[in-house]
Amino acid sequence: MKISVCIPVFNFDVRELITELKHQIQKDSLNAEIIVIDDASDSKFTQYNQEILDLCDGFVCLEKNIGRSKIRNLFLKYSHADYLLFLDCDGQIISNDFLKKYFDFLYLNHSSQVVYGGRIAPKKPLTPNNILRWKFAVERENLPLNKRIEKPYLSFQTNNFLISKNGFEEVPFNTSVKKYGYEDLIFAMDLKAKNIPIHHTENYILNSDVESNEVYLKKVAESIDNLALLLKDKTLHSKLSEIKIVKAYLFISTIPALKFAVTKILNSFEGYFIKNLRSQNPSLTFLDLYKLLLLIKRLS
């Protein structure tokens, strides 16, 4: 059994990550390879990452940015293994037997096709200006194992997951998802549609590169743009219907008077929402309402 560690990179210094992965492969004599695909990063990052070329079994630099879904699918072309382990380039390994844990899991669970290891955030935000993204990660994304198992598809993320090559050939990433946001859920729902279970384990990656409030709010807007585009495709409705704001939007849309009233109320509070979300005590409820308002606007 062999694992390809697959790392899509965009404008990030991955020298520390690759060095640690190579160290673990050699230390534990693991049958693994490291493949990096750079999605047309700025030159300063490609120069940094040239230093770890010798540590990689494959290092591909794309001349044109192809996006989060297409680049992951591209790893099938370069992988020479039974399983692909996808890691986000901004992840930090916090266990000295991180890779070995995945091998051990597969030895005990031969039939597993997809395994999600989870992630954690720093114990506190780096600065008050990072608190919104940090709070969302801690309270909504980085769930403990027992909570993830309750909803294995909804709690899946693509930052740290293992998939069999056969499974990935059957269910690649949906390339209609071009912008940031909700590609994790679409992929999980595609797996569900094919009756491919997602197994969960405790093999965490630390996500320490938490965006500032301002950057995160821009990403939120981009993700809602993406969600609105996806919702225009009727074939995706069933896969998106479990998202909380989609449920809310579809409900109020069935009653025109209710939709008008909700839109008017949310519009009147938009400035207040943004002010709160930029503050040192942001409300995730206000974030939900702000997302709903953006979705209504995008689909109007």
PDB file of C-alpha atoms in Angstrom:
ATOM      1  CA  MET A   1       0.000   0.000   0.000  1.00  0.00           C
ATOM      2  CA  LYS A   2       1.293   3.408  -1.005  1.00  0.00           C
ATOM      3  CA  ILE A   3       0.094   6.948  -0.263  1.00  0.00           C
ATOM      4  CA  SER A   4       0.637  10.067  -2.365  1.00  0.00           C
ATOM      5  CA  VAL A   5       0.735  13.166  -0.175  1.00  0.00           C
ATOM      6  CA  CYS A   6      -0.844  15.782  -2.450  1.00  0.00           C
ATOM      7  CA  ILE A   7      -0.372  19.481  -1.716  1.00  0.00           C
ATOM      8  CA  PRO A   8      -1.925  22.148  -3.957  1.00  0.00           C
ATOM      9  CA  VAL A   9      -0.074  25.425  -3.418  1.00  0.00           C
ATOM     10  CA  PHE A  10      -1.023  29.008  -4.114  1.00  0.00           C
ATOM     11  CA  ASN A  11       1.070  31.889  -2.771  1.00  0.00           C
ATOM     12  CA  PHE A  12       2.354  30.040   0.269  1.00  0.00           C
ATOM     13  CA  ASP A  13       5.739  28.973   1.593  1.00  0.00           C
ATOM     14  CA  VAL A  14       5.554  25.183   2.048  1.00  0.00           C
ATOM     15  CA  ARG A  15       9.200  24.532   2.950  1.00  0.00           C
ATOM     16  CA  GLU A  16       8.450  23.703   6.579  1.00  0.00           C
ATOM     17  CA  LEU A  17       5.482  21.467   5.719  1.00  0.00           C
ATOM     18  CA  ILE A  18       7.352  19.478   3.063  1.00  0.00           C
ATOM     19  CA  THR A  19      10.450  19.118   5.242  1.00  0.00           C
ATOM     20  CA  GLU A  20       8.377  17.657   8.093  1.00  0.00           C
ATOM     21  CA  LEU A  21       6.520  15.264   5.779  1.00  0.00           C
ATOM     22  CA  LYS A  22       9.784  13.995   4.272  1.00  0.00           C
ATOM     23  CA  HIS A  23      11.232  13.545   7.755  1.00  0.00           C
ATOM     24  CA  GLN A  24       8.265  11.401   8.809  1.00  0.00           C
ATOM     25  CA  ILE A  25       8.416   9.286   5.657  1.00  0.00           C
ATOM     26  CA  GLN A  26      12.085   8.510   6.275  1.00  0.00           C
ATOM     27  CA  LYS A  27      11.792   8.124  10.059  1.00  0.00           C
ATOM     28  CA  ASP A  28       8.953   5.585   9.864  1.00  0.00           C
ATOM     29  CA  SER A  29      10.060   3.971   6.556  1.00  0.00           C
ATOM     30  CA  LEU A  30       6.681   4.704   4.978  1.00  0.00           C
ATOM     31  CA  ASN A  31       5.728   3.824   1.420  1.00  0.00           C
ATOM     32  CA  ALA A  32       4.738   7.359   0.499  1.00  0.00           C
ATOM     33  CA  GLU A  33       5.512  10.030  -2.056  1.00  0.00           C
ATOM     34  CA  ILE A  34       5.119  13.811  -1.945  1.00  0.00           C
ATOM     35  CA  ILE A  35       3.585  15.664  -4.876  1.00  0.00           C
ATOM     36  CA  VAL A  36       3.233  19.439  -5.052  1.00  0.00           C
ATOM     37  CA  ILE A  37       1.326  21.342  -7.717  1.00  0.00           C
ATOM     38  CA  ASP A  38       1.723  25.114  -7.682  1.00  0.00           C
ATOM     39  CA  ASP A  39      -1.287  26.964  -9.063  1.00  0.00           C
ATOM     40  CA  ALA A  40       0.589  29.847 -10.715  1.00  0.00           C
ATOM     41  CA  SER A  41       1.848  31.474  -7.503  1.00  0.00           C
ATOM     42  CA  ASP A  42       3.717  34.774  -7.399  1.00  0.00           C
ATOM     43  CA  SER A  43       7.421  34.450  -8.198  1.00  0.00           C
ATOM     44  CA  LYS A  44       8.623  35.043  -4.627  1.00  0.00           C
ATOM     45  CA  PHE A  45       6.754  31.950  -3.428  1.00  0.00           C
ATOM     46  CA  THR A  46       7.954  29.765  -6.284  1.00  0.00           C
ATOM     47  CA  GLN A  47      11.505  30.846  -5.444  1.00  0.00           C
ATOM     48  CA  TYR A  48      11.059  29.913  -1.781  1.00  0.00           C
ATOM     49  CA  ASN A  49       9.615  26.532  -2.669  1.00  0.00           C
ATOM     50  CA  GLN A  50      12.364  25.701  -5.149  1.00  0.00           C
ATOM     51  CA  GLU A  51      14.457  24.876  -2.084  1.00  0.00           C
ATOM     52  CA  ILE A  52      12.437  21.717  -1.379  1.00  0.00           C
ATOM     53  CA  LEU A  53      12.394  20.325  -4.930  1.00  0.00           C
ATOM     54  CA  ASP A  54      14.695  17.475  -3.927  1.00  0.00           C
ATOM     55  CA  LEU A  55      12.322  16.446  -1.129  1.00  0.00           C
ATOM     56  CA  CYS A  56       9.395  15.982  -3.505  1.00  0.00           C
ATOM     57  CA  ASP A  57       8.676  13.092  -5.845  1.00  0.00           C
ATOM     58  CA  GLY A  58       6.793  15.464  -8.103  1.00  0.00           C
ATOM     59  CA  PHE A  59       6.764  19.260  -8.262  1.00  0.00           C
ATOM     60  CA  VAL A  60       4.610  20.850 -10.952  1.00  0.00           C
ATOM     61  CA  CYS A  61       4.319  24.598 -11.580  1.00  0.00           C
ATOM     62  CA  LEU A  62       1.281  25.693 -13.577  1.00  0.00           C
ATOM     63  CA  GLU A  63       1.569  28.769 -15.778  1.00  0.00           C
ATOM     64  CA  LYS A  64      -2.126  29.650 -15.369  1.00  0.00           C
ATOM     65  CA  ASN A  65      -4.262  29.440 -12.233  1.00  0.00           C
ATOM     66  CA  ILE A  66      -6.896  26.702 -12.615  1.00  0.00           C
ATOM     67  CA  GLY A  67      -8.627  26.895  -9.233  1.00  0.00           C
ATOM     68  CA  ARG A  68      -9.275  24.760  -6.189  1.00  0.00           C
ATOM     69  CA  SER A  69     -11.235  21.917  -7.812  1.00  0.00           C
ATOM     70  CA  LYS A  70      -9.327  21.396 -11.043  1.00  0.00           C
ATOM     71  CA  ILE A  71      -5.957  21.393  -9.322  1.00  0.00           C
ATOM     72  CA  ARG A  72      -7.007  18.617  -6.955  1.00  0.00           C
ATOM     73  CA  ASN A  73      -8.257  16.493  -9.843  1.00  0.00           C
ATOM     74  CA  LEU A  74      -4.914  17.036 -11.591  1.00  0.00           C
ATOM     75  CA  PHE A  75      -3.115  15.030  -8.898  1.00  0.00           C
ATOM     76  CA  LEU A  76      -4.581  11.836 -10.386  1.00  0.00           C
ATOM     77  CA  LYS A  77      -2.272  12.365 -13.356  1.00  0.00           C
ATOM     78  CA  TYR A  78       0.850  12.410 -11.177  1.00  0.00           C
ATOM     79  CA  SER A  79       0.008   9.995  -8.352  1.00  0.00           C
ATOM     80  CA  HIS A  80       1.565   6.531  -8.366  1.00  0.00           C
ATOM     81  CA  ALA A  81      -0.159   5.288  -5.225  1.00  0.00           C
ATOM     82  CA  ASP A  82      -3.231   3.457  -3.951  1.00  0.00           C
ATOM     83  CA  TYR A  83      -4.377   6.427  -1.865  1.00  0.00           C
ATOM     84  CA  LEU A  84      -4.118  10.206  -2.154  1.00  0.00           C
ATOM     85  CA  LEU A  85      -3.743  12.276   1.014  1.00  0.00           C
ATOM     86  CA  PHE A  86      -4.744  15.894   0.395  1.00  0.00           C
ATOM     87  CA  LEU A  87      -3.321  18.583   2.665  1.00  0.00           C
ATOM     88  CA  ASP A  88      -3.869  22.329   2.416  1.00  0.00           C
ATOM     89  CA  CYS A  89      -0.631  24.219   1.951  1.00  0.00           C
ATOM     90  CA  ASP A  90      -1.254  26.371   5.045  1.00  0.00           C
ATOM     91  CA  GLY A  91      -1.684  23.390   7.354  1.00  0.00           C
ATOM     92  CA  GLN A  92       0.835  22.681  10.104  1.00  0.00           C
ATOM     93  CA  ILE A  93       1.652  19.152  11.239  1.00  0.00           C
ATOM     94  CA  ILE A  94       1.493  18.820  15.025  1.00  0.00           C
ATOM     95  CA  SER A  95       2.013  15.069  15.462  1.00  0.00           C
ATOM     96  CA  ASN A  96       5.357  13.351  14.904  1.00  0.00           C
ATOM     97  CA  ASP A  97       3.533  10.269  13.616  1.00  0.00           C
ATOM     98  CA  PHE A  98       0.928  12.062  11.508  1.00  0.00           C
ATOM     99  CA  LEU A  99       1.523  10.052   8.336  1.00  0.00           C
ATOM    100  CA  LYS A 100       1.950   6.772  10.183  1.00  0.00           C
ATOM    101  CA  LYS A 101      -1.485   7.229  11.782  1.00  0.00           C
ATOM    102  CA  TYR A 102      -3.095   7.173   8.348  1.00  0.00           C
ATOM    103  CA  PHE A 103      -1.210   4.002   7.393  1.00  0.00           C
ATOM    104  CA  ASP A 104      -2.258   2.400  10.699  1.00  0.00           C
ATOM    105  CA  PHE A 105      -5.881   3.391  10.116  1.00  0.00           C
ATOM    106  CA  LEU A 106      -5.894   1.801   6.653  1.00  0.00           C
ATOM    107  CA  TYR A 107      -4.291  -1.411   7.907  1.00  0.00           C
ATOM    108  CA  LEU A 108      -7.134  -1.747  10.406  1.00  0.00           C
ATOM    109  CA  ASN A 109      -9.856  -0.544   8.029  1.00  0.00           C
ATOM    110  CA  HIS A 110      -9.036  -2.077   4.642  1.00  0.00           C
ATOM    111  CA  SER A 111     -12.327  -1.129   3.010  1.00  0.00           C
ATOM    112  CA  SER A 112     -12.132   2.589   3.830  1.00  0.00           C
ATOM    113  CA  GLN A 113     -12.153   4.773   0.740  1.00  0.00           C
ATOM    114  CA  VAL A 114     -12.348   8.222   2.359  1.00  0.00           C
ATOM    115  CA  VAL A 115     -10.915   9.282   5.730  1.00  0.00           C
ATOM    116  CA  TYR A 116     -11.002  12.761   7.255  1.00  0.00           C
ATOM    117  CA  GLY A 117      -8.475  13.500   9.988  1.00  0.00           C
ATOM    118  CA  GLY A 118      -9.825  16.845  11.197  1.00  0.00           C
ATOM    119  CA  ARG A 119      -8.174  20.120  12.053  1.00  0.00           C
ATOM    120  CA  ILE A 120      -7.734  22.460  14.978  1.00  0.00           C
ATOM    121  CA  ALA A 121      -7.132  26.194  15.336  1.00  0.00           C
ATOM    122  CA  PRO A 122      -4.775  27.992  17.717  1.00  0.00           C
ATOM    123  CA  LYS A 123      -6.018  28.209  21.318  1.00  0.00           C
ATOM    124  CA  LYS A 124      -6.607  31.915  20.898  1.00  0.00           C
ATOM    125  CA  PRO A 125      -6.685  34.355  17.963  1.00  0.00           C
ATOM    126  CA  LEU A 126      -3.329  35.737  16.908  1.00  0.00           C
ATOM    127  CA  THR A 127      -4.619  39.307  17.194  1.00  0.00           C
ATOM    128  CA  PRO A 128      -8.028  40.919  17.847  1.00  0.00           C
ATOM    129  CA  ASN A 129      -8.167  41.475  14.097  1.00  0.00           C
ATOM    130  CA  ASN A 130      -8.284  37.709  13.487  1.00  0.00           C
ATOM    131  CA  ILE A 131     -11.066  36.900  15.922  1.00  0.00           C
ATOM    132  CA  LEU A 132     -13.959  36.434  13.466  1.00  0.00           C
ATOM    133  CA  ARG A 133     -12.265  33.720  11.377  1.00  0.00           C
ATOM    134  CA  TRP A 134     -10.834  32.108  14.514  1.00  0.00           C
ATOM    135  CA  LYS A 135     -14.227  32.046  16.241  1.00  0.00           C
ATOM    136  CA  PHE A 136     -15.940  30.537  13.187  1.00  0.00           C
ATOM    137  CA  ALA A 137     -13.262  27.831  12.960  1.00  0.00           C
ATOM    138  CA  VAL A 138     -13.472  26.931  16.646  1.00  0.00           C
ATOM    139  CA  GLU A 139     -17.268  26.952  16.965  1.00  0.00           C
ATOM    140  CA  ARG A 140     -18.431  25.777  13.545  1.00  0.00           C
ATOM    141  CA  GLU A 141     -15.663  23.988  11.617  1.00  0.00           C
ATOM    142  CA  ASN A 142     -13.191  22.264  13.930  1.00  0.00           C
ATOM    143  CA  LEU A 143     -15.553  19.777  15.494  1.00  0.00           C
ATOM    144  CA  PRO A 144     -14.468  16.959  17.837  1.00  0.00           C
ATOM    145  CA  LEU A 145     -14.597  13.390  16.553  1.00  0.00           C
ATOM    146  CA  ASN A 146     -17.890  12.488  18.250  1.00  0.00           C
ATOM    147  CA  LYS A 147     -19.650  15.457  16.615  1.00  0.00           C
ATOM    148  CA  ARG A 148     -18.134  14.754  13.199  1.00  0.00           C
ATOM    149  CA  ILE A 149     -19.303  11.144  13.289  1.00  0.00           C
ATOM    150  CA  GLU A 150     -22.898  12.292  13.878  1.00  0.00           C
ATOM    151  CA  LYS A 151     -22.918  14.078  10.498  1.00  0.00           C
ATOM    152  CA  PRO A 152     -20.017  12.548   8.548  1.00  0.00           C
ATOM    153  CA  TYR A 153     -20.733  14.298   5.248  1.00  0.00           C
ATOM    154  CA  LEU A 154     -21.629  17.749   6.574  1.00  0.00           C
ATOM    155  CA  SER A 155     -18.580  17.825   8.862  1.00  0.00           C
ATOM    156  CA  PHE A 156     -16.151  16.810   6.105  1.00  0.00           C
ATOM    157  CA  GLN A 157     -13.522  19.264   4.886  1.00  0.00           C
ATOM    158  CA  THR A 158     -10.858  18.968   2.221  1.00  0.00           C
ATOM    159  CA  ASN A 159      -7.911  20.354   4.201  1.00  0.00           C
ATOM    160  CA  ASN A 160      -6.740  16.943   5.502  1.00  0.00           C
ATOM    161  CA  PHE A 161      -8.341  13.891   3.936  1.00  0.00           C
ATOM    162  CA  LEU A 162      -7.370  10.562   2.445  1.00  0.00           C
ATOM    163  CA  ILE A 163      -9.117   8.986  -0.540  1.00  0.00           C
ATOM    164  CA  SER A 164      -8.468   5.812  -2.499  1.00  0.00           C
ATOM    165  CA  LYS A 165      -7.351   6.342  -6.059  1.00  0.00           C
ATOM    166  CA  ASN A 166     -10.277   4.259  -7.323  1.00  0.00           C
ATOM    167  CA  GLY A 167     -12.707   6.298  -5.239  1.00  0.00           C
ATOM    168  CA  PHE A 168     -11.263   9.574  -6.499  1.00  0.00           C
ATOM    169  CA  GLU A 169     -11.454   8.413 -10.110  1.00  0.00           C
ATOM    170  CA  GLU A 170     -15.139   7.642  -9.513  1.00  0.00           C
ATOM    171  CA  VAL A 171     -15.864  10.902  -7.663  1.00  0.00           C
ATOM    172  CA  PRO A 172     -13.548  13.761  -8.676  1.00  0.00           C
ATOM    173  CA  PHE A 173     -14.124  17.359  -7.606  1.00  0.00           C
ATOM    174  CA  ASN A 174     -16.914  19.171  -9.424  1.00  0.00           C
ATOM    175  CA  THR A 175     -15.092  21.587 -11.745  1.00  0.00           C
ATOM    176  CA  SER A 176     -18.136  23.843 -12.043  1.00  0.00           C
ATOM    177  CA  VAL A 177     -17.119  25.029  -8.563  1.00  0.00           C
ATOM    178  CA  LYS A 178     -14.600  27.651  -9.635  1.00  0.00           C
ATOM    179  CA  LYS A 179     -14.620  30.198  -6.815  1.00  0.00           C
ATOM    180  CA  TYR A 180     -13.911  29.895  -3.106  1.00  0.00           C
ATOM    181  CA  GLY A 181     -16.614  28.279  -0.996  1.00  0.00           C
ATOM    182  CA  TYR A 182     -18.732  25.128  -0.670  1.00  0.00           C
ATOM    183  CA  GLU A 183     -16.526  22.876  -2.810  1.00  0.00           C
ATOM    184  CA  ASP A 184     -16.047  20.688   0.293  1.00  0.00           C
ATOM    185  CA  LEU A 185     -19.785  20.146   0.673  1.00  0.00           C
ATOM    186  CA  ILE A 186     -20.425  19.464  -3.020  1.00  0.00           C
ATOM    187  CA  PHE A 187     -17.637  16.875  -3.010  1.00  0.00           C
ATOM    188  CA  ALA A 188     -19.023  15.260   0.168  1.00  0.00           C
ATOM    189  CA  MET A 189     -22.528  15.130  -1.302  1.00  0.00           C
ATOM    190  CA  ASP A 190     -21.147  13.573  -4.499  1.00  0.00           C
ATOM    191  CA  LEU A 191     -19.558  10.876  -2.342  1.00  0.00           C
ATOM    192  CA  LYS A 192     -22.866  10.373  -0.543  1.00  0.00           C
ATOM    193  CA  ALA A 193     -24.700  10.033  -3.863  1.00  0.00           C
ATOM    194  CA  LYS A 194     -22.301   7.220  -4.792  1.00  0.00           C
ATOM    195  CA  ASN A 195     -22.805   5.560  -1.373  1.00  0.00           C
ATOM    196  CA  ILE A 196     -19.140   6.062  -0.506  1.00  0.00           C
ATOM    197  CA  PRO A 197     -18.908   6.517   3.275  1.00  0.00           C
ATOM    198  CA  ILE A 198     -16.641   9.112   4.882  1.00  0.00           C
ATOM    199  CA  HIS A 199     -14.763   7.757   7.884  1.00  0.00           C
ATOM    200  CA  HIS A 200     -13.516  10.121  10.569  1.00  0.00           C
ATOM    201  CA  THR A 201     -10.475   9.824  12.785  1.00  0.00           C
ATOM    202  CA  GLU A 202      -8.386  12.004  15.092  1.00  0.00           C
ATOM    203  CA  ASN A 203      -5.312  12.958  13.107  1.00  0.00           C
ATOM    204  CA  TYR A 204      -5.392  16.712  13.277  1.00  0.00           C
ATOM    205  CA  ILE A 205      -3.713  19.425  11.261  1.00  0.00           C
ATOM    206  CA  LEU A 206      -3.250  22.865  12.824  1.00  0.00           C
ATOM    207  CA  ASN A 207      -4.619  25.720  10.748  1.00  0.00           C
ATOM    208  CA  SER A 208      -2.620  28.641  12.073  1.00  0.00           C
ATOM    209  CA  ASP A 209      -2.927  30.883   9.005  1.00  0.00           C
ATOM    210  CA  VAL A 210      -6.169  32.536  10.160  1.00  0.00           C
ATOM    211  CA  GLU A 211      -7.242  35.469   7.972  1.00  0.00           C
ATOM    212  CA  SER A 212      -7.945  38.942   9.260  1.00  0.00           C
ATOM    213  CA  ASN A 213     -11.574  39.954   9.778  1.00  0.00           C
ATOM    214  CA  GLU A 214     -11.466  42.094   6.623  1.00  0.00           C
ATOM    215  CA  VAL A 215      -9.979  39.357   4.435  1.00  0.00           C
ATOM    216  CA  TYR A 216     -12.394  36.775   5.817  1.00  0.00           C
ATOM    217  CA  LEU A 217     -15.421  38.984   5.113  1.00  0.00           C
ATOM    218  CA  LYS A 218     -14.253  39.281   1.500  1.00  0.00           C
ATOM    219  CA  LYS A 219     -13.998  35.476   1.355  1.00  0.00           C
ATOM    220  CA  VAL A 220     -17.494  35.203   2.842  1.00  0.00           C
ATOM    221  CA  ALA A 221     -18.824  37.417   0.036  1.00  0.00           C
ATOM    222  CA  GLU A 222     -16.954  35.331  -2.542  1.00  0.00           C
ATOM    223  CA  SER A 223     -18.350  32.107  -1.083  1.00  0.00           C
ATOM    224  CA  ILE A 224     -21.902  33.469  -1.293  1.00  0.00           C
ATOM    225  CA  ASP A 225     -21.280  34.484  -4.921  1.00  0.00           C
ATOM    226  CA  ASN A 226     -20.225  30.900  -5.534  1.00  0.00           C
ATOM    227  CA  LEU A 227     -23.229  29.507  -3.662  1.00  0.00           C
ATOM    228  CA  ALA A 228     -25.615  31.698  -5.678  1.00  0.00           C
ATOM    229  CA  LEU A 229     -24.106  30.415  -8.932  1.00  0.00           C
ATOM    230  CA  LEU A 230     -24.426  26.830  -7.730  1.00  0.00           C
ATOM    231  CA  LEU A 231     -28.063  27.329  -6.723  1.00  0.00           C
ATOM    232  CA  LYS A 232     -28.888  28.433 -10.251  1.00  0.00           C
ATOM    233  CA  ASP A 233     -28.089  24.847 -11.272  1.00  0.00           C
ATOM    234  CA  LYS A 234     -31.262  22.958 -10.341  1.00  0.00           C
ATOM    235  CA  THR A 235     -29.406  19.632 -10.350  1.00  0.00           C
ATOM    236  CA  LEU A 236     -27.375  20.783  -7.342  1.00  0.00           C
ATOM    237  CA  HIS A 237     -30.331  21.805  -5.158  1.00  0.00           C
ATOM    238  CA  SER A 238     -30.551  18.475  -3.360  1.00  0.00           C
ATOM    239  CA  LYS A 239     -26.820  18.610  -2.544  1.00  0.00           C
ATOM    240  CA  LEU A 240     -27.031  22.155  -1.197  1.00  0.00           C
ATOM    241  CA  SER A 241     -30.322  21.882   0.667  1.00  0.00           C
ATOM    242  CA  GLU A 242     -28.655  20.834   3.939  1.00  0.00           C
ATOM    243  CA  ILE A 243     -26.824  24.174   4.225  1.00  0.00           C
ATOM    244  CA  LYS A 244     -28.499  26.295   6.900  1.00  0.00           C
ATOM    245  CA  ILE A 245     -28.716  29.526   4.898  1.00  0.00           C
ATOM    246  CA  VAL A 246     -29.948  27.644   1.824  1.00  0.00           C
ATOM    247  CA  LYS A 247     -32.743  26.131   3.924  1.00  0.00           C
ATOM    248  CA  ALA A 248     -33.650  29.599   5.183  1.00  0.00           C
ATOM    249  CA  TYR A 249     -33.538  31.126   1.696  1.00  0.00           C
ATOM    250  CA  LEU A 250     -35.681  28.396   0.124  1.00  0.00           C
ATOM    251  CA  PHE A 251     -38.213  28.691   2.944  1.00  0.00           C
ATOM    252  CA  ILE A 252     -38.696  32.461   2.763  1.00  0.00           C
ATOM    253  CA  SER A 253     -38.736  32.299  -1.054  1.00  0.00           C
ATOM    254  CA  THR A 254     -41.932  30.234  -0.958  1.00  0.00           C
ATOM    255  CA  ILE A 255     -43.793  33.211   0.542  1.00  0.00           C
ATOM    256  CA  PRO A 256     -43.167  36.442  -1.435  1.00  0.00           C
ATOM    257  CA  ALA A 257     -44.467  38.699   1.360  1.00  0.00           C
ATOM    258  CA  LEU A 258     -42.162  37.024   3.879  1.00  0.00           C
ATOM    259  CA  LYS A 259     -39.184  37.327   1.554  1.00  0.00           C
ATOM    260  CA  PHE A 260     -39.928  41.029   1.051  1.00  0.00           C
ATOM    261  CA  ALA A 261     -40.194  41.635   4.793  1.00  0.00           C
ATOM    262  CA  VAL A 262     -37.047  39.657   5.666  1.00  0.00           C
ATOM    263  CA  THR A 263     -35.058  41.397   2.935  1.00  0.00           C
ATOM    264  CA  LYS A 264     -36.174  44.821   4.116  1.00  0.00           C
ATOM    265  CA  ILE A 265     -35.284  44.067   7.752  1.00  0.00           C
ATOM    266  CA  LEU A 266     -31.893  42.560   6.908  1.00  0.00           C
ATOM    267  CA  ASN A 267     -31.077  45.471   4.599  1.00  0.00           C
ATOM    268  CA  SER A 268     -31.743  47.923   7.393  1.00  0.00           C
ATOM    269  CA  PHE A 269     -29.287  46.078   9.648  1.00  0.00           C
ATOM    270  CA  GLU A 270     -26.535  45.467   7.078  1.00  0.00           C
ATOM    271  CA  GLY A 271     -24.297  48.269   8.348  1.00  0.00           C
ATOM    272  CA  TYR A 272     -24.731  47.072  11.936  1.00  0.00           C
ATOM    273  CA  PHE A 273     -23.857  43.488  10.944  1.00  0.00           C
ATOM    274  CA  ILE A 274     -20.643  44.587   9.235  1.00  0.00           C
ATOM    275  CA  LYS A 275     -19.649  46.817  12.146  1.00  0.00           C
ATOM    276  CA  ASN A 276     -20.151  43.948  14.591  1.00  0.00           C
ATOM    277  CA  LEU A 277     -18.278  41.430  12.417  1.00  0.00           C
ATOM    278  CA  ARG A 278     -15.295  43.773  12.244  1.00  0.00           C
ATOM    279  CA  SER A 279     -15.323  44.253  16.016  1.00  0.00           C
ATOM    280  CA  GLN A 280     -13.465  42.344  18.749  1.00  0.00           C
ATOM    281  CA  ASN A 281     -16.672  40.576  19.799  1.00  0.00           C
ATOM    282  CA  PRO A 282     -18.295  39.368  16.576  1.00  0.00           C
ATOM    283  CA  SER A 283     -21.549  37.410  16.602  1.00  0.00           C
ATOM    284  CA  LEU A 284     -21.766  34.275  14.462  1.00  0.00           C
ATOM    285  CA  THR A 285     -25.548  34.730  14.399  1.00  0.00           C
ATOM    286  CA  PHE A 286     -24.992  38.111  12.740  1.00  0.00           C
ATOM    287  CA  LEU A 287     -22.609  36.384  10.326  1.00  0.00           C
ATOM    288  CA  ASP A 288     -25.382  33.931   9.406  1.00  0.00           C
ATOM    289  CA  LEU A 289     -27.857  36.774   8.845  1.00  0.00           C
ATOM    290  CA  TYR A 290     -25.308  38.720   6.797  1.00  0.00           C
ATOM    291  CA  LYS A 291     -24.721  35.657   4.605  1.00  0.00           C
ATOM    292  CA  LEU A 292     -28.475  35.250   4.120  1.00  0.00           C
ATOM    293  CA  LEU A 293     -28.772  38.899   3.090  1.00  0.00           C
ATOM    294  CA  LEU A 294     -25.928  38.520   0.581  1.00  0.00           C
ATOM    295  CA  LEU A 295     -27.538  35.380  -0.852  1.00  0.00           C
ATOM    296  CA  ILE A 296     -30.896  37.128  -1.268  1.00  0.00           C
ATOM    297  CA  LYS A 297     -29.173  40.002  -3.073  1.00  0.00           C
ATOM    298  CA  ARG A 298     -27.200  37.695  -5.365  1.00  0.00           C
ATOM    299  CA  LEU A 299     -30.326  35.747  -6.331  1.00  0.00           C
ATOM    300  CA  SER A 300     -32.638  38.723  -6.723  1.00  0.00           C
TER     301      SER A 300
END
